Coordinates of C-alpha atoms in Angstrom, one line a residue:
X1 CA -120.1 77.5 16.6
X2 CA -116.5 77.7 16.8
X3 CA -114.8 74.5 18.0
X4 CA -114.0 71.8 15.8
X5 CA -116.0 69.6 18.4
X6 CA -118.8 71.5 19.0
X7 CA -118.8 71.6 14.7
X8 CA -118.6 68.2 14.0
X9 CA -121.6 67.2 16.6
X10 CA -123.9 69.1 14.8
X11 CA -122.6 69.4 11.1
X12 CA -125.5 68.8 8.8
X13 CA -128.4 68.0 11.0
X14 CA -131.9 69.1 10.0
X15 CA -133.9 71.4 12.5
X16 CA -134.9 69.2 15.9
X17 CA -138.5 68.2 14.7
X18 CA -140.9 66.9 17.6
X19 CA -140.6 63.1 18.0
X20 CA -137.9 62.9 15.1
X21 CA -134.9 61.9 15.4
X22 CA -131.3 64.1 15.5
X23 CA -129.8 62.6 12.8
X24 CA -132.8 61.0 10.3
X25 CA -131.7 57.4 8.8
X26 CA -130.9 56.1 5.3
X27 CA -133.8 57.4 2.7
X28 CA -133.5 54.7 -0.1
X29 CA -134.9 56.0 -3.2
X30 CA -134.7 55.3 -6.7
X31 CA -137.2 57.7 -7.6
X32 CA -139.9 60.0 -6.1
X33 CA -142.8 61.3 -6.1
X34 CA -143.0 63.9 -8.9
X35 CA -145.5 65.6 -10.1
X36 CA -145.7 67.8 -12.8
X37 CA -142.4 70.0 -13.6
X38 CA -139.2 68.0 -13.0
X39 CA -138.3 70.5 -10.3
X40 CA -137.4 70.3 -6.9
X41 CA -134.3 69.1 -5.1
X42 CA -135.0 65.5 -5.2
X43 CA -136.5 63.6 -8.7
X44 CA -134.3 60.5 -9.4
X45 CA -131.7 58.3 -7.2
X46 CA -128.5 59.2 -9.6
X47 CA -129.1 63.1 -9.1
X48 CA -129.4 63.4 -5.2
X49 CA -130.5 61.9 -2.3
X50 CA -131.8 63.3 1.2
X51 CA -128.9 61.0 3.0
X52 CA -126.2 62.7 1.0
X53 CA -127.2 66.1 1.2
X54 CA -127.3 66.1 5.2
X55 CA -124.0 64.7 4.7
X56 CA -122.4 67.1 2.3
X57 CA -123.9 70.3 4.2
X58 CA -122.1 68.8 7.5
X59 CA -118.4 68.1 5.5
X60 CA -119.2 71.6 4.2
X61 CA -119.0 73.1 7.5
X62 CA -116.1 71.0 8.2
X63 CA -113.8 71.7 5.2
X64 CA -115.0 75.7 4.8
X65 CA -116.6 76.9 8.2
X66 CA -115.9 80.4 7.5
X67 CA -117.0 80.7 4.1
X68 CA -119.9 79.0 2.0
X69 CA -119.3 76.1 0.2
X70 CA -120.4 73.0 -2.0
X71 CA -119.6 69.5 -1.3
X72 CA -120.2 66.5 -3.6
X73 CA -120.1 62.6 -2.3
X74 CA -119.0 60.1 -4.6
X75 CA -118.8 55.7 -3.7
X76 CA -114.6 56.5 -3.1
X77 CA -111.6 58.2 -3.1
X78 CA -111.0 57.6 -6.7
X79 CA -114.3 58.4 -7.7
X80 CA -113.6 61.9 -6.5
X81 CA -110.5 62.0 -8.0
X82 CA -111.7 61.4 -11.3
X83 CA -114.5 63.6 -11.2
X84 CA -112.3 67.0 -11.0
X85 CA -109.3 65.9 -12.8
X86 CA -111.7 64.7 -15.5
X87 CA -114.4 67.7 -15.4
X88 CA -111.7 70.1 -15.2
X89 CA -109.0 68.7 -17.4
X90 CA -109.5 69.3 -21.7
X91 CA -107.5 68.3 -24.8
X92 CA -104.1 70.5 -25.0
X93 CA -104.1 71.3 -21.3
X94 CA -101.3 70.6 -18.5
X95 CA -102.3 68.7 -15.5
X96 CA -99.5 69.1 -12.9
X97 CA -99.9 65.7 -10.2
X98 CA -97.3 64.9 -7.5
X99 CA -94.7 61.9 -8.6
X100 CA -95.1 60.5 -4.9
X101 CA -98.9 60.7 -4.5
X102 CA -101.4 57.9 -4.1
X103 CA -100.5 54.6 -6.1
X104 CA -103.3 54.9 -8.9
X105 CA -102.8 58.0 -9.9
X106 CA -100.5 57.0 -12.5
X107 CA -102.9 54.8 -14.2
X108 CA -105.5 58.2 -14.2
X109 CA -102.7 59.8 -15.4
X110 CA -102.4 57.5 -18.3
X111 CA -106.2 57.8 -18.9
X112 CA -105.6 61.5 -18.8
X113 CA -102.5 61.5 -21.4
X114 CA -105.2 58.9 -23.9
X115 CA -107.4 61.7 -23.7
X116 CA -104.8 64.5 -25.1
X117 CA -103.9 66.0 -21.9
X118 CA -100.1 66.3 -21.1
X119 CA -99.2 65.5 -17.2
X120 CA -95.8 66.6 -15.5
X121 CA -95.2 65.0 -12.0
X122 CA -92.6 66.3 -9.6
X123 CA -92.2 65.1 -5.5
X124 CA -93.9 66.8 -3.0
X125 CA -91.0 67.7 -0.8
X126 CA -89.5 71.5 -1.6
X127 CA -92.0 72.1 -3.0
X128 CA -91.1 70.7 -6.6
X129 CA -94.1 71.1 -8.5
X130 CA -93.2 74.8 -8.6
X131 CA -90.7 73.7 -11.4
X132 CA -93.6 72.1 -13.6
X133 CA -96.0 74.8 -13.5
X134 CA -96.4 76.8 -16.6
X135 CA -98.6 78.9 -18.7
X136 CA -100.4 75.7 -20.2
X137 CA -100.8 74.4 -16.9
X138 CA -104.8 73.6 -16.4
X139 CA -105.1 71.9 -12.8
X140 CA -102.0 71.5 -10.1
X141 CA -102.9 68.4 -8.3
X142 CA -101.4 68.4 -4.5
X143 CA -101.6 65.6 -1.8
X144 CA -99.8 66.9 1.5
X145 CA -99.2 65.2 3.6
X146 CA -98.4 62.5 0.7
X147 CA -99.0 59.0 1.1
X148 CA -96.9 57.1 1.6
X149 CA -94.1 59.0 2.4
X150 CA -95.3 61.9 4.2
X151 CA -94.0 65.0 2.7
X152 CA -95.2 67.6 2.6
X153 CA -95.9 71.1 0.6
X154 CA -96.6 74.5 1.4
X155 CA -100.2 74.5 -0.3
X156 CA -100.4 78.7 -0.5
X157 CA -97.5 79.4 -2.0
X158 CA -98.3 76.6 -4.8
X159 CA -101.2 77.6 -4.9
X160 CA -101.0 81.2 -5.8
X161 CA -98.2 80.0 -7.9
X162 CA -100.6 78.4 -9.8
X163 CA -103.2 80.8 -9.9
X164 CA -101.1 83.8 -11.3
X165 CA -100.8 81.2 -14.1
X166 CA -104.4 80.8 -15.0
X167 CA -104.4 77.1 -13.3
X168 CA -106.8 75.5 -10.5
X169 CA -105.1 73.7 -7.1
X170 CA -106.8 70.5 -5.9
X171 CA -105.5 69.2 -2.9
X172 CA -106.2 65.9 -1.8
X173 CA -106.9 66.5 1.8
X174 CA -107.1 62.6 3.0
X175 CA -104.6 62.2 5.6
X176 CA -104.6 65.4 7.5
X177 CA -109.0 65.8 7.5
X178 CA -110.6 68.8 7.9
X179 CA -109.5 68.7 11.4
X180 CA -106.2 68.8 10.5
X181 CA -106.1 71.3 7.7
X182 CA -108.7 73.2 5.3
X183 CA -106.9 73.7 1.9
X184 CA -109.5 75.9 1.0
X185 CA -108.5 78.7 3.2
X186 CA -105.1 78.3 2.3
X187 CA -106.3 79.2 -1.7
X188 CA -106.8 75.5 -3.0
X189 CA -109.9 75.5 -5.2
X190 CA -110.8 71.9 -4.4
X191 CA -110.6 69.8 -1.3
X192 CA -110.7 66.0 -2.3
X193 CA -110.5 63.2 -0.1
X194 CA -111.2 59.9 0.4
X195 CA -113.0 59.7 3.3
X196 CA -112.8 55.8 3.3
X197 CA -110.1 56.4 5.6
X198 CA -110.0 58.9 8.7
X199 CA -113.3 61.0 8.0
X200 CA -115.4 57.9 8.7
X201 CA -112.7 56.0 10.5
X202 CA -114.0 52.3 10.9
X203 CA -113.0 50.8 8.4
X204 CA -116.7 50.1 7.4
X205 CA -117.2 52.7 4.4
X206 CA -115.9 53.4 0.8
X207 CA -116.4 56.6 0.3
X208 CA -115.0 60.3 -1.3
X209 CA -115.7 64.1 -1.4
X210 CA -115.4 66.9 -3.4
X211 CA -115.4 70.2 -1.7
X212 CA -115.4 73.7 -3.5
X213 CA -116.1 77.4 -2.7
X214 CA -117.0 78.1 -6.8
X215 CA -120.7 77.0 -7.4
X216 CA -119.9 76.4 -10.9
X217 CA -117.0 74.4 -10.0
X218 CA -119.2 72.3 -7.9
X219 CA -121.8 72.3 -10.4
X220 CA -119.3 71.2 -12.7
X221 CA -118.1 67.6 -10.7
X222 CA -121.6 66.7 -10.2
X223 CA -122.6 66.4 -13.4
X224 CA -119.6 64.8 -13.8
X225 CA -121.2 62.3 -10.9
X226 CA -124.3 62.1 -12.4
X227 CA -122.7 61.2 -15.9
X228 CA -120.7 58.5 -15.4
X229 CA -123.1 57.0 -12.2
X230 CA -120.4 57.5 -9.2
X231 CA -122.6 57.8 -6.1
X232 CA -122.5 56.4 -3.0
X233 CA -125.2 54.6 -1.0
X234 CA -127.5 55.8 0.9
X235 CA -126.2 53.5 4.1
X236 CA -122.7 54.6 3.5
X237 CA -123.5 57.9 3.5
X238 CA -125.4 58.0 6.9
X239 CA -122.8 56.0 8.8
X240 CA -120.2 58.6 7.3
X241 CA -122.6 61.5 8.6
X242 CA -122.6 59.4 12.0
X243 CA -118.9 58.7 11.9
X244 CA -118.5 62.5 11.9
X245 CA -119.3 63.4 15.6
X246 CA -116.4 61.7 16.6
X247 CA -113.8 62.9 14.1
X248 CA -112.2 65.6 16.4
X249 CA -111.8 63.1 19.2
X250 CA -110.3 60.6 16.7
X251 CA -108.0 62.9 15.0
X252 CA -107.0 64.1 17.9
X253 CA -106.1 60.6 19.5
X254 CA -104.7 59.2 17.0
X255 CA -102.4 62.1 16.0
X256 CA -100.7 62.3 19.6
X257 CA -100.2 58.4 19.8
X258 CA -98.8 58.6 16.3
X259 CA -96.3 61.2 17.7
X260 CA -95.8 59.2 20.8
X261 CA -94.7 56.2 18.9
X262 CA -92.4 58.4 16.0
X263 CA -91.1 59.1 19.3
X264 CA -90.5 55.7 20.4
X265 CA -88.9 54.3 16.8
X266 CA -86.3 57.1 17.1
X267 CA -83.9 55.3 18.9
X268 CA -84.4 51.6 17.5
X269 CA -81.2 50.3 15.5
X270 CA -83.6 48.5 13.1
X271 CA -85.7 51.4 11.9
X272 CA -84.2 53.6 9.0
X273 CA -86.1 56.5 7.5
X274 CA -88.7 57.5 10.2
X275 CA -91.3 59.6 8.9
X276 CA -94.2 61.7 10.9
X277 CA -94.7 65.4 10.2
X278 CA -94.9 66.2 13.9
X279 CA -91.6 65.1 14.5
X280 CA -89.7 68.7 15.0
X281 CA -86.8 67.5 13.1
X282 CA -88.9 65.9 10.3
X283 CA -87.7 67.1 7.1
X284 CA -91.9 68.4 7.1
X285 CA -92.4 69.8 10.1
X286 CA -91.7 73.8 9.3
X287 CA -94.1 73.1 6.7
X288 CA -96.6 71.2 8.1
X289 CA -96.8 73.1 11.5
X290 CA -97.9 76.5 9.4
X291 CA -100.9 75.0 8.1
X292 CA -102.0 71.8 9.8
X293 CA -103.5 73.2 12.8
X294 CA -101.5 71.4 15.3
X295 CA -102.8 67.9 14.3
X296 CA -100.2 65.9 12.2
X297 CA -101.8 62.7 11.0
X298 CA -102.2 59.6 12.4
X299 CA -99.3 57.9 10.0
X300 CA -95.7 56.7 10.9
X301 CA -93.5 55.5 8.3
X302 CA -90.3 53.6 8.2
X303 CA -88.2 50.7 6.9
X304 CA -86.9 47.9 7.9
X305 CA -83.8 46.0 6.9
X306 CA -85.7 43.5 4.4
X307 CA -89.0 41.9 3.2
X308 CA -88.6 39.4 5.6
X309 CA -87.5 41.4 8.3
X310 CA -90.7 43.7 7.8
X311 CA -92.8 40.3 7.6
X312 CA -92.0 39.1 10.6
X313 CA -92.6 42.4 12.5
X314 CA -96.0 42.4 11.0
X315 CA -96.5 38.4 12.2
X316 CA -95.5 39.6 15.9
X317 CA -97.8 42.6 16.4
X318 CA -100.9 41.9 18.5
X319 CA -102.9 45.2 18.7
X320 CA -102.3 45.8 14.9
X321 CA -104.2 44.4 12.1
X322 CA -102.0 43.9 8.7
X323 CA -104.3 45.5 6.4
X324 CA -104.2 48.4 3.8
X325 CA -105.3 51.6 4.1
X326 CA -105.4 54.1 7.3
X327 CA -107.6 56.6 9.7
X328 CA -109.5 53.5 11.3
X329 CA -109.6 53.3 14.8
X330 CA -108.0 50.0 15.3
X331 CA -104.2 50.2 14.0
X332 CA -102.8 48.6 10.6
X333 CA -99.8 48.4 9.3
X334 CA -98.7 46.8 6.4
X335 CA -94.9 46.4 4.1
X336 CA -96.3 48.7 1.8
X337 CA -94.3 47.5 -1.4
X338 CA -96.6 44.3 -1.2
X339 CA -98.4 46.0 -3.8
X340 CA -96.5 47.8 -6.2
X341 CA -96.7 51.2 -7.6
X342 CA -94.8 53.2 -4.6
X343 CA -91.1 53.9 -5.1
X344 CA -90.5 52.3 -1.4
X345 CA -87.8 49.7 -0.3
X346 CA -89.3 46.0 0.6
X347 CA -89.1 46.6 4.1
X348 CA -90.7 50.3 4.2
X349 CA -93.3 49.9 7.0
X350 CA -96.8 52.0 7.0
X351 CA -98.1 52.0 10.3
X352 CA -101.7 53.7 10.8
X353 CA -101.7 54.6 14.4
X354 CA -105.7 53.7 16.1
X355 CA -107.2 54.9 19.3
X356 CA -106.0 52.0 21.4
X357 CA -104.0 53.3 24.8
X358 CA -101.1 54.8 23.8
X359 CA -99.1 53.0 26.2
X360 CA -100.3 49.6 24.8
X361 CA -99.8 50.1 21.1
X362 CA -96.0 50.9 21.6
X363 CA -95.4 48.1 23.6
X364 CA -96.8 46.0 21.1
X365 CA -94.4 47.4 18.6
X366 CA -91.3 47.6 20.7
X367 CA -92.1 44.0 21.7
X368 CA -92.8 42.9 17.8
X369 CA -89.2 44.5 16.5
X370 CA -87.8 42.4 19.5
X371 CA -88.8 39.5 18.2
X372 CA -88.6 40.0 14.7
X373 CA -84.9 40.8 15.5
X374 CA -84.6 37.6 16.9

């Protein structure tokens, strides 16, 4: 199998068993049976789980097709997150994390710094985090495309930029999906995501991943899960594992109507600092079309003149929920500084494109800055 479609239909799913069905539901399971030896794959609910491990086979095949590799769920984002900066990361080491990534990484970071580790940030864009790399450096974090501002870095040359220095490269692989892009083949040790948003797309699921070629790597974040008691349910894992099918067709939705409306907010006197990497004059593109497969996200970013100004945008739309976070399949959008923690202006708009009718969505929008114009 070779398409990403013809992948994602079938990722993880047990051999067709007579009367059974394709994809087998929740097993929930605090313990089991277990006799003698504690051996076997399955002995207690905080070690594993029949529901996860159909589910991290399938994102397996998703994030490394090509090559074998381990996956690890965890109840979120930041739970994965955690696990390989904090299994990785020891006393006297460097950790190298993007000054424009996700909004709680600076608290980790401050967890990190309590615990004797020295952090550096740099942006995204030019690939800064070049400049903070040195010989002491233990982990390069790296989220492209960045949220919220969607730059984005060239993740092989950081990458073996990092490696000639004795230091792993995570990459946190949220926004694009492994539809979009597969850090691991582009020399990142760890794919981490969040797949809260896009991979399960409904808005339904908290949920993250950890994928790595290195079995010891692997081995190392789940014990790391197992210590400190990160895992998700059982139900959130098989919705993800169902959510999956569909992830091509999503991503691939979404990312043109994204691009469609980028399009669309070119022109508009009110919008200042578009943002979407598949714009060809987005200060991203040349990067992002080498290694995103053709698939640029399903974010738009922008600002507009004020907090109030952006509030009464988000008051007008119709087809487009105000709420946080982004990949579901109905749109949001929200005046991101609401919540603190992202060097953005009060009226910087992040608009997480759905798989409503093109058409429809942008007419919603043009007809919301209309009014919110006034």
């Amino acid at each position: 199998m070779t398409g990403d479609g013809t992948r994602a239909v079938r990722a993880g799913l047990p051999e067709a068993e007579a009367y059974e069905p394709a994809l087998p539901g929740p097993v929930f399971a605090a313990h089991y049976h277990l006799p003698g030896d504690a051996s076997g794959p399955f002995a207690y609910g905080r070690d594993a789980n029949p529901t996860w491990s159909r589910l991290e086979r399938a994102i397996s095949e998703l994030e490394s097709p090509d090559a074998a590799a381990e996956t690890v769920v965890f109840a979120s984002g930041m739970g994965a997150i955690a696990a390989v900066l904090l299994s990785q990361l020891r006393q006297g080491d460097t950790a190298v994390l993007p000054s424009d990534g996700y909004q709680l990484l600076p608290a980790l970071s401050e967890r990190l710094r309590s615990f004797g580790v020295q952090v550096r940030t740099a942006p995204t864009a030019r690939d800064a985090q070049l400049t903070a790399l040195d010989d002491t450096t233990g982990l390069l974090w790296l989220e492209t495309p960045s949220n919220p501002g969607l730059d984005v870095c060239d993740i092989r040359a950081l990458a073996d930029a990092a490696h000639a220095r004795g230091a792993l490269v995570a990459v946190d692989n949220t926004l694009a999906t492994p539809i979009g892009q597969r850090p691991l083949e582009l020399g990142a040790d760890f794919s981490v995501a969040s797949g809260t948003k896009a991979l399960t797309g409904h808005g339904d699921v908290l949920l993250g991943y950890v994928t790595c070629r290195d079995p010891e790597l692997a081995a190392a974040v789940r014990g790391w899960r197992k210590t400190v008691g990160a895992i998700p349910g059982p139900m959130e894992a098989w919705l993800a594992h169902r959510s999956l099918a569909t992830l091509p067709l999503r991503v691939d939705r979404q990312a043109r109507t994204a691009l469609a409306l980028a399009e669309a907010l070119r022109d508009r006197p009110e919008v200042d600092g578009l943002r979407h990497p598949g714009l060809p004059d987005d200060p991203a593109h040349p990067v992002a079309s080498g290694q995103m497969r053709g698939r640029f996200g399903c974010v738009v970013s922008f600002t507009l003149p004020g907090k109030e100004y952006a509030e009464r945008f988000l008051a007008a739309l119709r087809l487009v929920d105000d709420a946080t976070s982004f990949g579901g399949v109905r749109s949001t959008a929200e005046r991101r500084g609401r919540w603190g923690g992202d060097a953005v202006a009060e009226g910087f708009i992040r608009f997480s494109v759905g798989a409503e009718d093109p058409d429809d969505l942008i007419a919603d929008v043009l007809r919301a800055l209309d009014e919110a114009r006034g």
